[in-house]
Coordinates of C-alpha atoms in Angstrom, one line a residue:
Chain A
X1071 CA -14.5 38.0 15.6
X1072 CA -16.9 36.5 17.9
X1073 CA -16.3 33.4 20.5
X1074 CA -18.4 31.0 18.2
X1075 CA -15.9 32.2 15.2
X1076 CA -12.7 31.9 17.4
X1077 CA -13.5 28.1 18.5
X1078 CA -14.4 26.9 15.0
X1079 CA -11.6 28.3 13.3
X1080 CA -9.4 26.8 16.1
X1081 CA -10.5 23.6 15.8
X1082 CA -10.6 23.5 12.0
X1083 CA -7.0 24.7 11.8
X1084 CA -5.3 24.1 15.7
X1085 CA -2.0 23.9 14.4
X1086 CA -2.3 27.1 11.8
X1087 CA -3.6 29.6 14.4
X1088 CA -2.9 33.1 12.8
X1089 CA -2.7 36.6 13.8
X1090 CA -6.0 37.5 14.6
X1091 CA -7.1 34.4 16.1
X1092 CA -3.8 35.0 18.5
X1093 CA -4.8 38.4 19.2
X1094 CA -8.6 37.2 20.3
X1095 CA -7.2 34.7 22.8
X1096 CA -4.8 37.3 24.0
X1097 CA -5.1 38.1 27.6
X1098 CA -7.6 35.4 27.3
X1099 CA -6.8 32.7 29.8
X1100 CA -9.9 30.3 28.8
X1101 CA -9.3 31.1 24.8
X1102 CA -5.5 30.6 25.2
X1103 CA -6.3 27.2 27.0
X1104 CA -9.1 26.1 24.5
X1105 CA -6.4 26.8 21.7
X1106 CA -3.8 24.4 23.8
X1107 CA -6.6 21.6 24.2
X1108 CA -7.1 21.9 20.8
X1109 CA -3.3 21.0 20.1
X1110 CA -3.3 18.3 22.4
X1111 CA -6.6 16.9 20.6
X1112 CA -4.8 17.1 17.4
X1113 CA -1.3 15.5 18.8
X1114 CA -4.1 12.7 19.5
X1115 CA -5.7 12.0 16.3
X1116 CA -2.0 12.3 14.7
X1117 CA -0.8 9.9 16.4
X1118 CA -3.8 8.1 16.0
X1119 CA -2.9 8.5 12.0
X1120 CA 0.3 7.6 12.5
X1121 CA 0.2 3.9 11.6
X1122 CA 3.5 1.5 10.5
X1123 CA 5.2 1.8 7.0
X1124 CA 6.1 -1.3 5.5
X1125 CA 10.0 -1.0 6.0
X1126 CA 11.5 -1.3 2.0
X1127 CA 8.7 0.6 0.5
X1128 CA 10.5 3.0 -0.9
X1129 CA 13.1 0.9 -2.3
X1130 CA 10.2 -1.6 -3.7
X1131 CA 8.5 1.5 -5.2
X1132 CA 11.8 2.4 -7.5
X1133 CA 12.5 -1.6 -8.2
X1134 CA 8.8 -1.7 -9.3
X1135 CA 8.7 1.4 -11.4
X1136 CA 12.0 0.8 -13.3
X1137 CA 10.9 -3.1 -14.0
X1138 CA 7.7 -1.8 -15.2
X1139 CA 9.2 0.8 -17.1
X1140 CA 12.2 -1.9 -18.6
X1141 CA 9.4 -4.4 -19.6
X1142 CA 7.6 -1.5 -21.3
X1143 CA 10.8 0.2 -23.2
X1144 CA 11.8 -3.9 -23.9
X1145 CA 7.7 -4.3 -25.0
X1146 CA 7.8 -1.1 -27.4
X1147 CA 11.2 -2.6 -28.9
X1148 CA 9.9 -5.6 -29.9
X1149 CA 6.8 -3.9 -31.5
X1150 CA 8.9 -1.7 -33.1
X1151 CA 11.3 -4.8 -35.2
X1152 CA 8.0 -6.1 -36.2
X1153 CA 6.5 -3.2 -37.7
X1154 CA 9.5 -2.7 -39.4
X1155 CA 13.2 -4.0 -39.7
X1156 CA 15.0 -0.9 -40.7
X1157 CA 13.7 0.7 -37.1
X1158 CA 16.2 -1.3 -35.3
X1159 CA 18.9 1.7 -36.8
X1160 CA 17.1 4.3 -35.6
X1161 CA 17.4 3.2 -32.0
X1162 CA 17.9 5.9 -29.6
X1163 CA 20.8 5.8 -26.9
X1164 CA 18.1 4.2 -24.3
X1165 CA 17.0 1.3 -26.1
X1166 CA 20.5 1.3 -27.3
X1167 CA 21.7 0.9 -24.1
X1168 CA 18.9 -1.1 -22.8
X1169 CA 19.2 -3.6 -25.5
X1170 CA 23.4 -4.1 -24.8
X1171 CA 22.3 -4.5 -20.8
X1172 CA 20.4 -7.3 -21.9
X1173 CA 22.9 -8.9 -23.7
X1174 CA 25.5 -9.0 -20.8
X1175 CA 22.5 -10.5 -18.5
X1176 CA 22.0 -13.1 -21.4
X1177 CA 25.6 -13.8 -21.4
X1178 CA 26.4 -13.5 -17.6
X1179 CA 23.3 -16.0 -17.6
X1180 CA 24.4 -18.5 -20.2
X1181 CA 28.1 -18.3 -19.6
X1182 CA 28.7 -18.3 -16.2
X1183 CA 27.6 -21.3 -14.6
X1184 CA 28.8 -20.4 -10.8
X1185 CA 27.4 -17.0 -11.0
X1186 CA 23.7 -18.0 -9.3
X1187 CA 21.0 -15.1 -10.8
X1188 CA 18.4 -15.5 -8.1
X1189 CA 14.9 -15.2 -9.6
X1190 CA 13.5 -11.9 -8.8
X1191 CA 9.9 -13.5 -8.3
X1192 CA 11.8 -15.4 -5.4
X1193 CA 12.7 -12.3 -3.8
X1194 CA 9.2 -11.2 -4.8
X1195 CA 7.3 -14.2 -2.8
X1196 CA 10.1 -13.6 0.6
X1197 CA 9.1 -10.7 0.4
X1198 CA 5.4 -11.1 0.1
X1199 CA 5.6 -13.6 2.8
X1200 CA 7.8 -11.4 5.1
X1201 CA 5.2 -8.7 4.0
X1202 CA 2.5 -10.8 5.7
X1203 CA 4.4 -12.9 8.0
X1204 CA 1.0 -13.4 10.6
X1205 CA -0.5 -15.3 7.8
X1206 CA 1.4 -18.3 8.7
X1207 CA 0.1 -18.2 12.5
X1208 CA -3.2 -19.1 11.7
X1209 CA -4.7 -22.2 13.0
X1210 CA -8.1 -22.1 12.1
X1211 CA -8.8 -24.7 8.9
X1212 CA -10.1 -23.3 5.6
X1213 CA -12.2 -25.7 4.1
X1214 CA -11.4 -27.2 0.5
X1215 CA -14.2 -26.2 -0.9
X1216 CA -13.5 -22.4 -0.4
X1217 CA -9.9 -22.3 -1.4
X1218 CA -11.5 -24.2 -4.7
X1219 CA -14.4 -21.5 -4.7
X1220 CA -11.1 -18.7 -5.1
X1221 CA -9.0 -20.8 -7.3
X1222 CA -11.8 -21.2 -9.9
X1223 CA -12.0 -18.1 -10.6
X1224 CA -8.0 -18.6 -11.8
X1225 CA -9.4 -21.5 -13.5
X1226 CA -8.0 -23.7 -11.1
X1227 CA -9.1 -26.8 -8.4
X1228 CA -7.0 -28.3 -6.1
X1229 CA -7.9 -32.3 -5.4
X1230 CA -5.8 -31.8 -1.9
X1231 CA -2.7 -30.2 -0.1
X1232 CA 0.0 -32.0 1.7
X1233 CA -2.3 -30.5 4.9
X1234 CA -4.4 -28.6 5.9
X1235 CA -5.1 -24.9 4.6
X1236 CA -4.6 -22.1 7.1
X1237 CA -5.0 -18.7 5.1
X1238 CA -6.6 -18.2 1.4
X1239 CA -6.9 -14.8 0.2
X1240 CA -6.1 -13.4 -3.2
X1241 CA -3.2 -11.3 -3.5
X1242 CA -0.9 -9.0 -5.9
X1243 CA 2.1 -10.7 -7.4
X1244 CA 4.0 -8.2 -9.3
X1245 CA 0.7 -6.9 -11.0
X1246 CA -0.6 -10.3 -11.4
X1247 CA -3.4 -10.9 -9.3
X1248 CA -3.1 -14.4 -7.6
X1249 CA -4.1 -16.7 -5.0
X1250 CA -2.0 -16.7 -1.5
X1251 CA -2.5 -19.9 0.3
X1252 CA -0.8 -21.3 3.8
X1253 CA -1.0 -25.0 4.6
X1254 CA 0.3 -26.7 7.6
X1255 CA 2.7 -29.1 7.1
X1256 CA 4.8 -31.8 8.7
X1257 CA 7.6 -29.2 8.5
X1258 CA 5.5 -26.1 9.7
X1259 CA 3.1 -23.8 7.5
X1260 CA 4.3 -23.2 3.8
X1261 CA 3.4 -20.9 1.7
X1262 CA 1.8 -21.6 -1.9
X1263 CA 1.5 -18.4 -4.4
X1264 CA -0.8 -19.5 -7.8
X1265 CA 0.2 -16.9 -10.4
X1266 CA -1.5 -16.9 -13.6
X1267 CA 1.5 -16.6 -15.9
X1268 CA -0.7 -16.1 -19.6
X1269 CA 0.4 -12.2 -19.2
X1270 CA 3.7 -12.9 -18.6
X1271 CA 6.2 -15.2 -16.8
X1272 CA 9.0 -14.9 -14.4
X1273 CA 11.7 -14.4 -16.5
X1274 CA 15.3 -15.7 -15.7
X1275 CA 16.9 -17.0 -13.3
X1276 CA 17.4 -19.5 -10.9
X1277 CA 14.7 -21.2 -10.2
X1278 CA 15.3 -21.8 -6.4
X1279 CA 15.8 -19.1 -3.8
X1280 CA 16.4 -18.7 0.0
X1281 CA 17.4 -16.9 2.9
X1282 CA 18.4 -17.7 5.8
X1283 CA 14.7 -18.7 7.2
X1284 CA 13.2 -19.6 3.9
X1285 CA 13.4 -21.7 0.8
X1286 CA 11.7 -21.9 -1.9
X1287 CA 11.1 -22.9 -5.6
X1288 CA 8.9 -21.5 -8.3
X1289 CA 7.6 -23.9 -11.0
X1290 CA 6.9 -22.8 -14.1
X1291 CA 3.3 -24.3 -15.6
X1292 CA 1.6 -23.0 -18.8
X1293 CA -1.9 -21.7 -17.2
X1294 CA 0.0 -20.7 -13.9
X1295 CA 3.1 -20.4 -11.9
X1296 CA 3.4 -22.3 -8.6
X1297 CA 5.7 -20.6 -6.2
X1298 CA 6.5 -22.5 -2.9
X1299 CA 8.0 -21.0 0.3
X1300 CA 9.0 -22.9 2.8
X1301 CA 10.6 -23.2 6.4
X1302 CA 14.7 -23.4 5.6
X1303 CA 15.8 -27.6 5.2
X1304 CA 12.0 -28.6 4.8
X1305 CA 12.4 -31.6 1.7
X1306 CA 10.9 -28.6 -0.8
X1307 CA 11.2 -31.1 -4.0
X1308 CA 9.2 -33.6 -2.1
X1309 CA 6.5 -31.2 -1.4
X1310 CA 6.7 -29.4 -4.7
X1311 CA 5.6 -32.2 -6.7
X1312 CA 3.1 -32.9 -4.2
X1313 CA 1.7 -29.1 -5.1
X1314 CA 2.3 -29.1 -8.4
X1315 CA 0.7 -32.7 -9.1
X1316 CA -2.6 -31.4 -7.0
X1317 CA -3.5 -29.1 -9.0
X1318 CA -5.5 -29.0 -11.7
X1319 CA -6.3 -26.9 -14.5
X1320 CA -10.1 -26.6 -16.4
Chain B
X189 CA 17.4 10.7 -17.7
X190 CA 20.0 10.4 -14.8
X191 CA 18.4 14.2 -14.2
X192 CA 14.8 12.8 -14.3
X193 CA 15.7 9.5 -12.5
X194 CA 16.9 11.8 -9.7
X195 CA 14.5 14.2 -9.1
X196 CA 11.9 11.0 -9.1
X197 CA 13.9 8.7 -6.2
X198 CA 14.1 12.2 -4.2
X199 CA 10.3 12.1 -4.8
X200 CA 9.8 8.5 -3.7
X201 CA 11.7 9.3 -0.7
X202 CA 10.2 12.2 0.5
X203 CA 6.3 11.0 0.3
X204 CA 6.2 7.1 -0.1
X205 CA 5.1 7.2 4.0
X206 CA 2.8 10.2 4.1
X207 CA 0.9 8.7 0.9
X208 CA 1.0 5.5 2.2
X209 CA -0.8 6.3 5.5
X210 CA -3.2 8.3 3.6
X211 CA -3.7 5.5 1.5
X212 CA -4.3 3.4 4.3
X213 CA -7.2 5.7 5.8
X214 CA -8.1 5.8 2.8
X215 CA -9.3 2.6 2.2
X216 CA -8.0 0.9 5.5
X217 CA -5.9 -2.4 4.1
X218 CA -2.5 -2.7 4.5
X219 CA -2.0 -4.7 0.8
X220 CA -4.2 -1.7 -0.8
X221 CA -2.9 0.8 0.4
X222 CA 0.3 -0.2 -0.6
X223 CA -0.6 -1.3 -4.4
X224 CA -2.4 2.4 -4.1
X225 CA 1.3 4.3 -3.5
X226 CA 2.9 1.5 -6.0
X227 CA 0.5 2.1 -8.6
X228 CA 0.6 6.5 -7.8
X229 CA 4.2 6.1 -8.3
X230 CA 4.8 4.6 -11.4
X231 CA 2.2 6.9 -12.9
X232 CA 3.7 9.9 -11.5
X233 CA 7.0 8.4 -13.5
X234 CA 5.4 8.1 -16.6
X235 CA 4.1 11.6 -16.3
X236 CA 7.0 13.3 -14.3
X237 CA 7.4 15.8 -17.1
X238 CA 4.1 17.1 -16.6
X239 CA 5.4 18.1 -12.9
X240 CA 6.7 21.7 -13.8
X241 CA 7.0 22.8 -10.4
X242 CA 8.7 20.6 -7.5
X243 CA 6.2 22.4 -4.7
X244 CA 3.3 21.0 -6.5
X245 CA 4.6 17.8 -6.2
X246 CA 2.5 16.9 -3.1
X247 CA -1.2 17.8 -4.4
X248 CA 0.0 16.2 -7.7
X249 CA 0.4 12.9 -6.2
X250 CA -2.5 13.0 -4.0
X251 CA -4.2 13.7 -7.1
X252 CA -3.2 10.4 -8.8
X253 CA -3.9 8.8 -5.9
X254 CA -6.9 9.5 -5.3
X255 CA -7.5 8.9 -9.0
X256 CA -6.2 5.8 -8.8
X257 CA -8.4 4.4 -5.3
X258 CA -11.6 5.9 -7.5
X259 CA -10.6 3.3 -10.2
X260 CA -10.3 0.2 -8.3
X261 CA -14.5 0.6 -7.4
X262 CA -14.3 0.1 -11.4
X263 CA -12.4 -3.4 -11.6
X264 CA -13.7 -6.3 -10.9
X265 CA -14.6 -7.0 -7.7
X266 CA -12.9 -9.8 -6.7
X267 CA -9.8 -8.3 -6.6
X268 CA -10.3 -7.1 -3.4
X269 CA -12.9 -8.7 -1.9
X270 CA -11.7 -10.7 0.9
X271 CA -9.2 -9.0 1.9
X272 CA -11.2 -6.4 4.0
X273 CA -11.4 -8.4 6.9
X274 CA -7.8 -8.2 7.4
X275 CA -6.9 -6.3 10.4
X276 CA -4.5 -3.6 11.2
X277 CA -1.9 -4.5 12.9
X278 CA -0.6 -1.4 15.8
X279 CA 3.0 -2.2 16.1
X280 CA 3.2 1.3 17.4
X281 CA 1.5 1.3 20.9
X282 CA 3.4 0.1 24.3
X283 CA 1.0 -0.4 26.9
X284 CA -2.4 -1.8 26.9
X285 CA -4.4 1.3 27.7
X286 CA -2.8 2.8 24.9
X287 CA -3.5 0.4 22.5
X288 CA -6.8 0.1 23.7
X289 CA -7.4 4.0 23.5
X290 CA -6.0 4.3 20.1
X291 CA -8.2 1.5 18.9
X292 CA -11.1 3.4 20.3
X293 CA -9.7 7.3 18.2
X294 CA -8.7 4.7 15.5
X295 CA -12.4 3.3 14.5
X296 CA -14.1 6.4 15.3
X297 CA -11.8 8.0 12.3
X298 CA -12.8 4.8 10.1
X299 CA -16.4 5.9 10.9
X300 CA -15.8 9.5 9.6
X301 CA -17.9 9.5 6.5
X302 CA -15.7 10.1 3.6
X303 CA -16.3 13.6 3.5
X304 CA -15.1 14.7 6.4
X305 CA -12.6 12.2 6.9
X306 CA -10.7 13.1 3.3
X307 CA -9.8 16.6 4.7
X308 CA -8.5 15.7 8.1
X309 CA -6.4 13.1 6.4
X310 CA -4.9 15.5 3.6
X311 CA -4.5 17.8 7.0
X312 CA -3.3 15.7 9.5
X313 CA -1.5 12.8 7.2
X314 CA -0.2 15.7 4.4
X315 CA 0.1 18.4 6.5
X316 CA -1.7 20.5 3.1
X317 CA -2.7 23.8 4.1
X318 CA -6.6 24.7 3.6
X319 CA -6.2 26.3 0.5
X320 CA -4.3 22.9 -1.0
X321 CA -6.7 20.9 0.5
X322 CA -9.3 23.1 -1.1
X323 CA -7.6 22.7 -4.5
X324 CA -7.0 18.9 -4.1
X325 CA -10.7 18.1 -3.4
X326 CA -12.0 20.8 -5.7
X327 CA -14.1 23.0 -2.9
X328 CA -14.1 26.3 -2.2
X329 CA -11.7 26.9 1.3
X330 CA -14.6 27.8 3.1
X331 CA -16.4 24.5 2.9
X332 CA -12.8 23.3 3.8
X333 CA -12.8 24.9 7.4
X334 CA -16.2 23.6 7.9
X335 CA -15.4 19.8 6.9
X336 CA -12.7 19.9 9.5
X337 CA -14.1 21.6 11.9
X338 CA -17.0 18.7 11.7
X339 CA -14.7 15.8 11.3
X340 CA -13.1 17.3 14.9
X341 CA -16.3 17.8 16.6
X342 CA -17.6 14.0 15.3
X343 CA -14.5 12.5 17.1
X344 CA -14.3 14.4 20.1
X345 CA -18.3 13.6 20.4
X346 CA -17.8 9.8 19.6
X347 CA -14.9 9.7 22.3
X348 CA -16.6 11.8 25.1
X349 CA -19.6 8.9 24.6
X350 CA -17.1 6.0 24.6
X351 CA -15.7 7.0 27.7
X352 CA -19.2 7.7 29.6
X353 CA -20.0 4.2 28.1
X354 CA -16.5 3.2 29.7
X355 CA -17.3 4.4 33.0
X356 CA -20.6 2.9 32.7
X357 CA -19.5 -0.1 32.5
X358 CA -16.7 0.1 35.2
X359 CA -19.2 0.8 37.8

């Protein structure tokens, strides 16, 4: 091994120095302490690297694999009773099992009228908006025409918002993609999620949802889903209607 | 199932940081990078029985990611179109000089070109040995060592010029 050898094999690998690299900087003060630099350099850019993980991803990741993986066993089901009736007998211990799960939620949601199912798309939009919590300190206006430029290509327009628009970007809502929106209002900056629900809507539940900072309600609309989030004790009805009723579909 | 279910949570649990900061280099936006790991996941599910052995996990899911951040240069491209401007937040730095340093090491990786910078993520990020990382990106190990070894030599460069322009400016 030469010197040119021994430095770019260091600094290729610094942390995965091996035997003979070792031996080279042996009694070598200057090799030893190029190898150590090198270390340090690394330590550097790993840090560097080291960046924040969103906090629940891990637990999102399983919710959002076995939803995806319910609606797709509950989509196959279905598919299978149309093709043919006498499939239903040949159901294996999954779907089996799947199917009686649905019953009790049908039940525990038709029968029990204290028993409050939150929505899981409410949970889904707190924690969306927790996810991006700086987008409702922005001050700087976003004109009409631009959240209208982004909501036509929903096949949406928006005649006006109950104030002024703060943050417009489009965003992923459980798989759908839809448009994120923050307007100021009299009772601070709310939060406005247009979901296209032609693929598939939000399921059961109740329709309001909270926490103990936010409120909100989703409203349920053939083209799209309107999902509102706002400051805790803001009037929500009054400014849902005022939402709803603004928008317009082509 | 409760076998399968099992062996994927411990899955999850073990990579859903590592992939998501490579993820994140990887395209550099927090809402990608975590529909990226979402999306690797779910796939990984549907396909766990493919995964024969458990120490492969880690190059098999780079490989899906990887797959999968290919894929979204296919969709449409409003998808993710404005969202580039959003800016990483560093909620990991105390003082100013080291926020402002990391800022500095932090956009001379982003300038990596993609070829260099893949390697010493998988290295760094992954912690994948040269021969993984060799396997992963289908090179031969050799053109490996020599990726990394530029990718170091590009930062340490870019920095040692920074800081002259630094001084530069101090004086």
């Amino acid at each position: 091994m030469d010197e040119l050898e021994f430095r770019r094999r260091t600094i290729a690998q610094p942390n995965d120095i091996d035997k003979e690299l070792m031996e080279f900087a042996n009694n070598n003060q200057e090799r030893q302490s190029f190898i150590s630099d090198m270390k340090d350099f690394d330590k550097y850019i790993q840090d560097a690297l080291d960046i924040p993980v969103p906090e629940n991803l891990a637990d999102r990741i399983l919710l959002n694999t076995s939803l995806k993986e319910k609606a797709l066993q509950e989509e196959q089901a279905t598919g299978d009773n149309v093709v043919d009736a006498c499939s239903r007998f040949k159901f294996d211990r999954v779907h089996l099992a799947l199917a009686a799960s649905f019953v009790v939620a049908i039940s525990a949601f038709f029968f029990s009228a204290e028993q409050n199912i939150v929505n899981e798309a409410g949970e889904h939009a707190l924690t969306h908006v927790y996810y991006e919590i700086s987008s409702l300190d922005k001050k700087e206006p976003i004109s009409l025409q631009s959240v209208n430029d982004k909501l036509a290509i929903l096949g949406g327009h928006i005649d006006e918002l109950p104030g002024k628009v703060t943050y417009a970007m489009f965003c992923d809502f459980e798989g759908e993609k839809g448009l994120h929106l923050v307007f100021e209002s009299d009772f601070g900056p709310m939060t406005v999620f247009i979901v296209p629900s032609e693929n598939k809507s939000f399921g059961f539940g109740d329709d309001s949802f909270r926490d103990d900072r936010f409120e909100g309600h989703i409203n349920r609309g053939p083209q799209a889903d309107t999902i509102l989030v706002a400051n805790a004790g803001a009037p929500i009805n009054m400014y849902n209607e005022r939402v709803t009723g603004a928008i317009r579909w082509l | 199932m409760a076998e399968k279910q099992k062996r994927y949570e411990a899955l999850v649990h073990v990579y859903n940081k590592e992939l998501y900061r490579f993820a994140y280099w990887l395209c550099r936006d927090p809402h990608i990078a975590d529909d990226l790991v979402q999306e690797t996941f779910l796939r990984a599910w549907r396909s766990l029985d493919s995964l024969l052995d458990q120490k492969a996990a880690k190059p098999w899911l780079l490989t899906i990611l990887r797959r999968e951040n290919a894929r979204r240069f296919e969709r449409k491209q409003f998808d993710y179109s404005d969202v580039e401007n959003d800016t990483l937040v560093d909620e990991t730095s105390h003082s100013l000089d080291d926020e402002m340093e990391q800022t500095v090491i932090q956009r001379q990786i982003a300038l990596l070109s993609d070829e260099y910078r893949e390697p010493l993520l998988l290295q760094v990020v992954m912690g994948c040995s040269g021969e993984e990382i060799a396997g992963i990106l289908n090179l031969n190990k050799n053109t490996v060592m020599t990726r990394l070894y530029r990718a170091r030599n590009q930062l340490k460069e870019a920095l040692s010029r920074d800081d002259e322009q630094l001084k530069g400016a101090s004086k």
